[in-house]
Amino acid sequence: MPYLLFGCLLAYPFLEVMSLIWLADTIGTFWTLIWVIASFCLGILMLRHHRLAMGLKLMHDVRTGQVGINSLLGIARYFIAAVLLLIPGLISDVIALVLLLPWKNKSTIGQPRPDDGIIEAEYRRVDPVDTTPRIDR
């Protein structure tokens, strides 16, 4: 298992370089250079925007009462996509663009339950105390 991870770590840069060579051969060196510079600039802009986006997204989720794992994963996906756009290569750019797609997750982990009309509570019975004065004769 460690050898597989090590092999993948060695193969990734090789595949990125090969994808850039293939792209340069297909569309030309100038356009490949423009692609790499544009994706790098987009990644920088996304990282600068990430602080503001994260704050606004979390504030919106807190206001609507929907803070959960889905909102936090959305923020993490945005950050990972920005870092992947910084890496020069076609494979990392494609993975970043897939991460930026709007996914609809049906998971309800961390989401509030819908209102079903049942109120859950604890109670105890308290007998009323009679405080009226009595006249004993």
Tab-separated table of N, CA and C in Angstrom:
chain	number	residue	atom	x	y	z
A	1	MET	N	0.807	-1.201	0.000
A	1	MET	CA	0.000	0.000	0.000
A	1	MET	C	0.853	1.269	0.000
A	2	PRO	N	1.932	1.340	0.809
A	2	PRO	CA	2.759	2.550	0.754
A	2	PRO	C	3.427	2.727	-0.606
A	3	TYR	N	3.748	1.595	-1.270
A	3	TYR	CA	4.373	1.693	-2.582
A	3	TYR	C	3.400	2.231	-3.616
A	4	LEU	N	2.121	1.899	-3.478
A	4	LEU	CA	1.107	2.404	-4.395
A	4	LEU	C	0.960	3.918	-4.247
A	5	LEU	N	0.925	4.397	-3.022
A	5	LEU	CA	0.836	5.828	-2.771
A	5	LEU	C	2.082	6.547	-3.292
A	6	PHE	N	3.236	5.972	-3.061
A	6	PHE	CA	4.481	6.539	-3.552
A	6	PHE	C	4.505	6.568	-5.083
A	7	GLY	N	4.008	5.516	-5.703
A	7	GLY	CA	3.941	5.470	-7.166
A	7	GLY	C	2.994	6.514	-7.726
A	8	CYS	N	1.865	6.714	-7.053
A	8	CYS	CA	0.924	7.745	-7.504
A	8	CYS	C	1.516	9.142	-7.357
A	9	LEU	N	2.243	9.363	-6.273
A	9	LEU	CA	2.880	10.667	-6.080
A	9	LEU	C	3.958	10.929	-7.133
A	10	LEU	N	4.623	9.891	-7.575
A	10	LEU	CA	5.624	10.058	-8.629
A	10	LEU	C	4.981	10.184	-10.004
A	11	ALA	N	3.868	9.531	-10.221
A	11	ALA	CA	3.224	9.534	-11.528
A	11	ALA	C	2.468	10.833	-11.802
A	12	TYR	N	1.970	11.493	-10.763
A	12	TYR	CA	1.156	12.697	-10.966
A	12	TYR	C	1.916	13.814	-11.687
A	13	PRO	N	3.114	14.208	-11.239
A	13	PRO	CA	3.821	15.261	-11.983
A	13	PRO	C	4.159	14.852	-13.428
A	14	PHE	N	4.481	13.583	-13.608
A	14	PHE	CA	4.764	13.094	-14.957
A	14	PHE	C	3.524	13.235	-15.841
A	15	LEU	N	2.369	12.873	-15.314
A	15	LEU	CA	1.125	12.991	-16.088
A	15	LEU	C	0.768	14.450	-16.353
A	16	GLU	N	1.034	15.337	-15.411
A	16	GLU	CA	0.766	16.765	-15.617
A	16	GLU	C	1.652	17.318	-16.741
A	17	VAL	N	2.924	16.968	-16.727
A	17	VAL	CA	3.834	17.445	-17.775
A	17	VAL	C	3.429	16.865	-19.126
A	18	MET	N	3.057	15.597	-19.144
A	18	MET	CA	2.647	14.976	-20.403
A	18	MET	C	1.355	15.601	-20.932
A	19	SER	N	0.447	15.964	-20.030
A	19	SER	CA	-0.787	16.598	-20.488
A	19	SER	C	-0.512	17.986	-21.052
A	20	LEU	N	0.451	18.719	-20.472
A	20	LEU	CA	0.812	20.021	-21.023
A	20	LEU	C	1.489	19.881	-22.388
A	21	ILE	N	2.314	18.875	-22.541
A	21	ILE	CA	2.953	18.634	-23.840
A	21	ILE	C	1.898	18.269	-24.880
A	22	TRP	N	0.957	17.421	-24.509
A	22	TRP	CA	-0.121	17.048	-25.435
A	22	TRP	C	-0.967	18.257	-25.811
A	23	LEU	N	-1.277	19.125	-24.811
A	23	LEU	CA	-2.074	20.325	-25.083
A	23	LEU	C	-1.313	21.284	-25.992
A	24	ALA	N	-0.009	21.452	-25.755
A	24	ALA	CA	0.798	22.322	-26.610
A	24	ALA	C	0.880	21.777	-28.030
A	25	ASP	N	0.926	20.463	-28.163
A	25	ASP	CA	0.963	19.853	-29.485
A	25	ASP	C	-0.377	20.004	-30.196
A	26	THR	N	-1.463	20.006	-29.423
A	26	THR	CA	-2.797	20.078	-30.013
A	26	THR	C	-3.200	21.507	-30.379
A	27	ILE	N	-3.068	22.449	-29.458
A	27	ILE	CA	-3.564	23.800	-29.721
A	27	ILE	C	-2.444	24.817	-29.917
A	28	GLY	N	-1.223	24.449	-29.668
A	28	GLY	CA	-0.095	25.366	-29.863
A	28	GLY	C	0.512	25.796	-28.538
A	29	THR	N	1.788	26.131	-28.606
A	29	THR	CA	2.517	26.505	-27.397
A	29	THR	C	2.019	27.823	-26.819
A	30	PHE	N	1.729	28.799	-27.678
A	30	PHE	CA	1.270	30.100	-27.197
A	30	PHE	C	-0.042	29.974	-26.429
A	31	TRP	N	-0.987	29.243	-26.992
A	31	TRP	CA	-2.293	29.104	-26.323
A	31	TRP	C	-2.185	28.268	-25.054
A	32	THR	N	-1.278	27.321	-25.024
A	32	THR	CA	-1.040	26.551	-23.802
A	32	THR	C	-0.469	27.447	-22.712
A	33	LEU	N	0.462	28.310	-23.093
A	33	LEU	CA	1.023	29.256	-22.129
A	33	LEU	C	-0.055	30.214	-21.617
A	34	ILE	N	-0.924	30.677	-22.503
A	34	ILE	CA	-2.051	31.532	-22.090
A	34	ILE	C	-2.954	30.770	-21.127
A	35	TRP	N	-3.220	29.492	-21.413
A	35	TRP	CA	-4.065	28.664	-20.541
A	35	TRP	C	-3.469	28.544	-19.136
A	36	VAL	N	-2.177	28.286	-19.067
A	36	VAL	CA	-1.510	28.108	-17.777
A	36	VAL	C	-1.516	29.422	-16.994
A	37	ILE	N	-1.228	30.527	-17.665
A	37	ILE	CA	-1.221	31.832	-16.982
A	37	ILE	C	-2.628	32.213	-16.535
A	38	ALA	N	-3.627	31.967	-17.372
A	38	ALA	CA	-5.010	32.304	-17.008
A	38	ALA	C	-5.503	31.460	-15.837
A	39	SER	N	-5.173	30.172	-15.836
A	39	SER	CA	-5.618	29.331	-14.723
A	39	SER	C	-4.910	29.716	-13.429
A	40	PHE	N	-3.637	30.118	-13.515
A	40	PHE	CA	-2.918	30.564	-12.331
A	40	PHE	C	-3.540	31.851	-11.779
A	41	CYS	N	-3.830	32.803	-12.660
A	41	CYS	CA	-4.455	34.060	-12.218
A	41	CYS	C	-5.839	33.809	-11.623
A	42	LEU	N	-6.596	32.902	-12.222
A	42	LEU	CA	-7.914	32.563	-11.681
A	42	LEU	C	-7.793	31.928	-10.303
A	43	GLY	N	-6.803	31.078	-10.117
A	43	GLY	CA	-6.578	30.468	-8.799
A	43	GLY	C	-6.214	31.501	-7.753
A	44	ILE	N	-5.371	32.469	-8.125
A	44	ILE	CA	-5.003	33.549	-7.191
A	44	ILE	C	-6.236	34.368	-6.822
A	45	LEU	N	-7.041	34.717	-7.818
A	45	LEU	CA	-8.253	35.496	-7.530
A	45	LEU	C	-9.226	34.723	-6.644
A	46	MET	N	-9.330	33.429	-6.881
A	46	MET	CA	-10.227	32.627	-6.050
A	46	MET	C	-9.734	32.549	-4.610
A	47	LEU	N	-8.422	32.438	-4.417
A	47	LEU	CA	-7.889	32.400	-3.055
A	47	LEU	C	-8.075	33.732	-2.342
A	48	ARG	N	-7.941	34.838	-3.066
A	48	ARG	CA	-8.174	36.142	-2.456
A	48	ARG	C	-9.649	36.319	-2.113
A	49	HIS	N	-10.510	35.781	-2.943
A	49	HIS	CA	-11.949	35.892	-2.750
A	49	HIS	C	-12.460	34.887	-1.725
A	50	HIS	N	-11.645	33.877	-1.416
A	50	HIS	CA	-12.091	32.770	-0.564
A	50	HIS	C	-12.462	33.227	0.839
A	51	ARG	N	-11.699	34.150	1.395
A	51	ARG	CA	-12.003	34.629	2.748
A	51	ARG	C	-13.386	35.256	2.800
A	52	LEU	N	-13.669	36.133	1.849
A	52	LEU	CA	-14.960	36.801	1.802
A	52	LEU	C	-16.074	35.800	1.519
A	53	ALA	N	-15.838	34.890	0.588
A	53	ALA	CA	-16.862	33.900	0.249
A	53	ALA	C	-17.162	32.986	1.422
A	54	MET	N	-16.114	32.571	2.131
A	54	MET	CA	-16.319	31.682	3.270
A	54	MET	C	-17.126	32.386	4.355
A	55	GLY	N	-16.790	33.636	4.651
A	55	GLY	CA	-17.519	34.377	5.677
A	55	GLY	C	-18.970	34.593	5.303
A	56	LEU	N	-19.219	34.991	4.060
A	56	LEU	CA	-20.602	35.237	3.629
A	56	LEU	C	-21.423	33.948	3.598
A	57	LYS	N	-20.821	32.865	3.159
A	57	LYS	CA	-21.542	31.577	3.096
A	57	LYS	C	-21.897	31.094	4.496
A	58	LEU	N	-20.948	31.170	5.417
A	58	LEU	CA	-21.232	30.724	6.776
A	58	LEU	C	-22.265	31.624	7.455
A	59	MET	N	-22.196	32.941	7.220
A	59	MET	CA	-23.190	33.848	7.798
A	59	MET	C	-24.584	33.544	7.258
A	60	HIS	N	-24.678	33.266	5.968
A	60	HIS	CA	-25.971	32.934	5.374
A	60	HIS	C	-26.516	31.630	5.955
A	61	ASP	N	-25.648	30.644	6.104
A	61	ASP	CA	-26.090	29.357	6.643
A	61	ASP	C	-26.503	29.478	8.110
A	62	VAL	N	-25.814	30.318	8.865
A	62	VAL	CA	-26.193	30.516	10.266
A	62	VAL	C	-27.543	31.211	10.345
A	63	ARG	N	-27.744	32.207	9.493
A	63	ARG	CA	-29.023	32.929	9.508
A	63	ARG	C	-30.191	32.039	9.124
A	64	THR	N	-29.980	31.150	8.161
A	64	THR	CA	-31.068	30.280	7.730
A	64	THR	C	-31.159	29.014	8.561
A	65	GLY	N	-30.200	28.786	9.450
A	65	GLY	CA	-30.236	27.609	10.312
A	65	GLY	C	-29.834	26.334	9.617
A	66	GLN	N	-29.019	26.418	8.596
A	66	GLN	CA	-28.639	25.235	7.839
A	66	GLN	C	-27.136	24.970	7.883
A	67	VAL	N	-26.501	25.309	8.987
A	67	VAL	CA	-25.074	25.025	9.099
A	67	VAL	C	-24.913	23.516	9.258
A	68	GLY	N	-24.192	22.937	8.385
A	68	GLY	CA	-23.995	21.494	8.434
A	68	GLY	C	-22.767	21.100	7.649
A	69	ILE	N	-22.622	19.830	7.468
A	69	ILE	CA	-21.441	19.313	6.783
A	69	ILE	C	-21.454	19.703	5.312
A	70	ASN	N	-22.646	19.855	4.728
A	70	ASN	CA	-22.716	20.202	3.312
A	70	ASN	C	-22.186	21.602	3.049
A	71	SER	N	-22.507	22.546	3.918
A	71	SER	CA	-22.016	23.908	3.709
A	71	SER	C	-20.504	23.974	3.915
A	72	LEU	N	-19.992	23.225	4.870
A	72	LEU	CA	-18.549	23.229	5.100
A	72	LEU	C	-17.800	22.526	3.976
A	73	LEU	N	-18.376	21.468	3.428
A	73	LEU	CA	-17.740	20.791	2.300
A	73	LEU	C	-17.745	21.658	1.053
A	74	GLY	N	-18.774	22.482	0.893
A	74	GLY	CA	-18.808	23.402	-0.237
A	74	GLY	C	-17.683	24.408	-0.170
A	75	ILE	N	-17.398	24.896	1.013
A	75	ILE	CA	-16.300	25.838	1.186
A	75	ILE	C	-14.964	25.149	0.935
A	76	ALA	N	-14.823	23.914	1.402
A	76	ALA	CA	-13.579	23.170	1.196
A	76	ALA	C	-13.366	22.862	-0.286
A	77	ARG	N	-14.443	22.553	-0.994
A	77	ARG	CA	-14.321	22.282	-2.432
A	77	ARG	C	-13.820	23.515	-3.179
A	78	TYR	N	-14.326	24.680	-2.803
A	78	TYR	CA	-13.914	25.933	-3.442
A	78	TYR	C	-12.425	26.180	-3.211
A	79	PHE	N	-11.964	25.969	-1.977
A	79	PHE	CA	-10.560	26.184	-1.648
A	79	PHE	C	-9.657	25.198	-2.387
A	80	ILE	N	-10.027	23.931	-2.414
A	80	ILE	CA	-9.229	22.914	-3.102
A	80	ILE	C	-9.176	23.203	-4.600
A	81	ALA	N	-10.287	23.653	-5.181
A	81	ALA	CA	-10.302	23.992	-6.606
A	81	ALA	C	-9.378	25.172	-6.885
A	82	ALA	N	-9.336	26.154	-5.984
A	82	ALA	CA	-8.439	27.299	-6.179
A	82	ALA	C	-6.979	26.863	-6.139
A	83	VAL	N	-6.645	25.976	-5.215
A	83	VAL	CA	-5.255	25.492	-5.134
A	83	VAL	C	-4.910	24.645	-6.355
A	84	LEU	N	-5.844	23.855	-6.843
A	84	LEU	CA	-5.581	23.042	-8.033
A	84	LEU	C	-5.403	23.903	-9.275
A	85	LEU	N	-6.084	25.051	-9.334
A	85	LEU	CA	-5.888	25.944	-10.473
A	85	LEU	C	-4.508	26.600	-10.458
A	86	LEU	N	-3.903	26.704	-9.294
A	86	LEU	CA	-2.553	27.269	-9.210
A	86	LEU	C	-1.502	26.339	-9.795
A	87	ILE	N	-1.751	25.040	-9.738
A	87	ILE	CA	-0.800	24.045	-10.240
A	87	ILE	C	-0.876	24.022	-11.763
A	88	PRO	N	0.250	24.229	-12.449
A	88	PRO	CA	0.185	24.192	-13.917
A	88	PRO	C	-0.020	22.762	-14.405
A	89	GLY	N	-1.025	22.592	-15.219
A	89	GLY	CA	-1.304	21.274	-15.770
A	89	GLY	C	-2.761	21.138	-16.140
A	90	LEU	N	-3.026	20.287	-17.078
A	90	LEU	CA	-4.382	20.100	-17.569
A	90	LEU	C	-5.211	19.233	-16.623
A	91	ILE	N	-4.600	18.235	-16.020
A	91	ILE	CA	-5.330	17.319	-15.136
A	91	ILE	C	-5.832	18.049	-13.899
A	92	SER	N	-4.978	18.855	-13.270
A	92	SER	CA	-5.399	19.589	-12.079
A	92	SER	C	-6.468	20.625	-12.415
A	93	ASP	N	-6.402	21.225	-13.618
A	93	ASP	CA	-7.426	22.185	-14.012
A	93	ASP	C	-8.772	21.515	-14.232
A	94	VAL	N	-8.755	20.343	-14.818
A	94	VAL	CA	-10.014	19.616	-15.037
A	94	VAL	C	-10.624	19.190	-13.698
A	95	ILE	N	-9.802	18.714	-12.781
A	95	ILE	CA	-10.305	18.328	-11.458
A	95	ILE	C	-10.874	19.541	-10.738
A	96	ALA	N	-10.203	20.706	-10.867
A	96	ALA	CA	-10.689	21.940	-10.234
A	96	ALA	C	-12.028	22.355	-10.819
A	97	LEU	N	-12.184	22.253	-12.118
A	97	LEU	CA	-13.457	22.634	-12.731
A	97	LEU	C	-14.580	21.680	-12.334
A	98	VAL	N	-14.267	20.411	-12.158
A	98	VAL	CA	-15.279	19.458	-11.684
A	98	VAL	C	-15.680	19.786	-10.246
A	99	LEU	N	-14.717	20.189	-9.427
A	99	LEU	CA	-15.033	20.567	-8.050
A	99	LEU	C	-15.880	21.829	-7.973
A	100	LEU	N	-15.782	22.686	-8.960
A	100	LEU	CA	-16.559	23.923	-8.957
A	100	LEU	C	-17.982	23.750	-9.480
A	101	LEU	N	-18.286	22.586	-10.015
A	101	LEU	CA	-19.654	22.346	-10.480
A	101	LEU	C	-20.624	22.382	-9.304
A	102	PRO	N	-21.842	22.903	-9.512
A	102	PRO	CA	-22.808	22.946	-8.401
A	102	PRO	C	-23.408	21.564	-8.155
A	103	TRP	N	-23.008	20.942	-7.080
A	103	TRP	CA	-23.502	19.616	-6.726
A	103	TRP	C	-24.682	19.760	-5.797
A	104	LYS	N	-25.666	18.924	-5.998
A	104	LYS	CA	-26.803	18.850	-5.087
A	104	LYS	C	-26.655	17.564	-4.283
A	105	ASN	N	-26.316	17.716	-3.015
A	105	ASN	CA	-26.108	16.562	-2.149
A	105	ASN	C	-27.390	16.300	-1.377
A	106	LYS	N	-27.860	15.062	-1.391
A	106	LYS	CA	-29.095	14.717	-0.701
A	106	LYS	C	-28.850	14.283	0.737
A	107	SER	N	-27.634	14.433	1.211
A	107	SER	CA	-27.309	14.046	2.568
A	107	SER	C	-27.931	15.039	3.542
A	108	THR	N	-28.468	14.520	4.633
A	108	THR	CA	-29.100	15.386	5.632
A	108	THR	C	-28.294	15.402	6.920
A	109	ILE	N	-27.031	15.036	6.840
A	109	ILE	CA	-26.192	15.047	8.032
A	109	ILE	C	-25.966	16.490	8.449
A	110	GLY	N	-26.290	16.791	9.677
A	110	GLY	CA	-26.092	18.132	10.193
A	110	GLY	C	-27.181	19.115	9.820
A	111	GLN	N	-28.173	18.682	9.060
A	111	GLN	CA	-29.261	19.560	8.674
A	111	GLN	C	-30.401	19.447	9.679
A	112	PRO	N	-31.121	20.545	9.919
A	112	PRO	CA	-32.246	20.462	10.847
A	112	PRO	C	-33.376	19.616	10.269
A	113	ARG	N	-34.095	18.959	11.144
A	113	ARG	CA	-35.208	18.127	10.698
A	113	ARG	C	-36.386	19.006	10.302
A	114	PRO	N	-37.201	18.539	9.371
A	114	PRO	CA	-38.390	19.322	9.032
A	114	PRO	C	-39.391	19.307	10.191
A	115	ASP	N	-40.193	20.340	10.268
A	115	ASP	CA	-41.166	20.456	11.348
A	115	ASP	C	-42.289	19.453	11.113
A	116	ASP	N	-42.425	18.471	12.017
A	116	ASP	CA	-43.458	17.458	11.871
A	116	ASP	C	-44.587	17.638	12.878
A	117	GLY	N	-44.603	18.762	13.593
A	117	GLY	CA	-45.692	19.053	14.520
A	117	GLY	C	-45.519	18.434	15.889
A	118	ILE	N	-44.419	17.751	16.134
A	118	ILE	CA	-44.182	17.115	17.426
A	118	ILE	C	-43.192	17.964	18.202
A	119	ILE	N	-43.579	18.297	19.415
A	119	ILE	CA	-42.696	19.063	20.282
A	119	ILE	C	-42.165	18.115	21.345
A	120	GLU	N	-40.863	17.956	21.364
A	120	GLU	CA	-40.263	17.083	22.358
A	120	GLU	C	-39.845	17.930	23.558
A	121	ALA	N	-40.241	17.457	24.756
A	121	ALA	CA	-39.894	18.200	25.972
A	121	ALA	C	-39.986	17.262	27.165
A	122	GLU	N	-39.473	17.718	28.300
A	122	GLU	CA	-39.605	17.001	29.553
A	122	GLU	C	-40.541	17.799	30.446
A	123	TYR	N	-41.280	17.103	31.287
A	123	TYR	CA	-42.191	17.823	32.164
A	123	TYR	C	-42.208	17.150	33.529
A	124	ARG	N	-42.724	17.878	34.501
A	124	ARG	CA	-42.974	17.306	35.812
A	124	ARG	C	-44.228	17.963	36.348
A	125	ARG	N	-44.934	17.242	37.152
A	125	ARG	CA	-46.203	17.725	37.676
A	125	ARG	C	-45.942	18.480	38.984
A	126	VAL	N	-46.512	19.669	39.048
A	126	VAL	CA	-46.396	20.493	40.246
A	126	VAL	C	-47.819	20.740	40.746
A	127	ASP	N	-48.089	20.285	41.979
A	127	ASP	CA	-49.419	20.510	42.557
A	127	ASP	C	-49.526	21.962	43.011
A	128	PRO	N	-50.666	22.576	42.762
A	128	PRO	CA	-50.825	23.975	43.187
A	128	PRO	C	-50.867	24.074	44.712
A	129	VAL	N	-50.283	25.113	45.213
A	129	VAL	CA	-50.257	25.357	46.652
A	129	VAL	C	-51.348	26.376	46.963
A	130	ASP	N	-52.180	26.042	47.935
A	130	ASP	CA	-53.268	26.952	48.315
A	130	ASP	C	-52.710	27.989	49.291
A	131	THR	N	-52.692	29.236	48.896
A	131	THR	CA	-52.137	30.295	49.720
A	131	THR	C	-53.184	31.184	50.366
A	132	THR	N	-54.447	30.816	50.255
A	132	THR	CA	-55.484	31.631	50.906
A	132	THR	C	-55.456	31.394	52.404
A	133	PRO	N	-55.601	32.450	53.210
A	133	PRO	CA	-55.581	32.274	54.669
A	133	PRO	C	-56.832	31.542	55.142
A	134	ARG	N	-56.665	30.658	56.106
A	134	ARG	CA	-57.795	29.909	56.659
A	134	ARG	C	-58.059	30.380	58.083
A	135	ILE	N	-59.274	30.383	58.370
A	135	ILE	CA	-59.668	30.730	59.736
A	135	ILE	C	-60.140	29.462	60.397
A	136	ASP	N	-59.388	29.040	61.396
A	136	ASP	CA	-59.778	27.821	62.135
A	136	ASP	C	-60.516	28.242	63.390
A	137	ARG	N	-61.687	27.798	63.628
A	137	ARG	CA	-62.437	28.095	64.839
A	137	ARG	C	-62.701	26.888	65.630
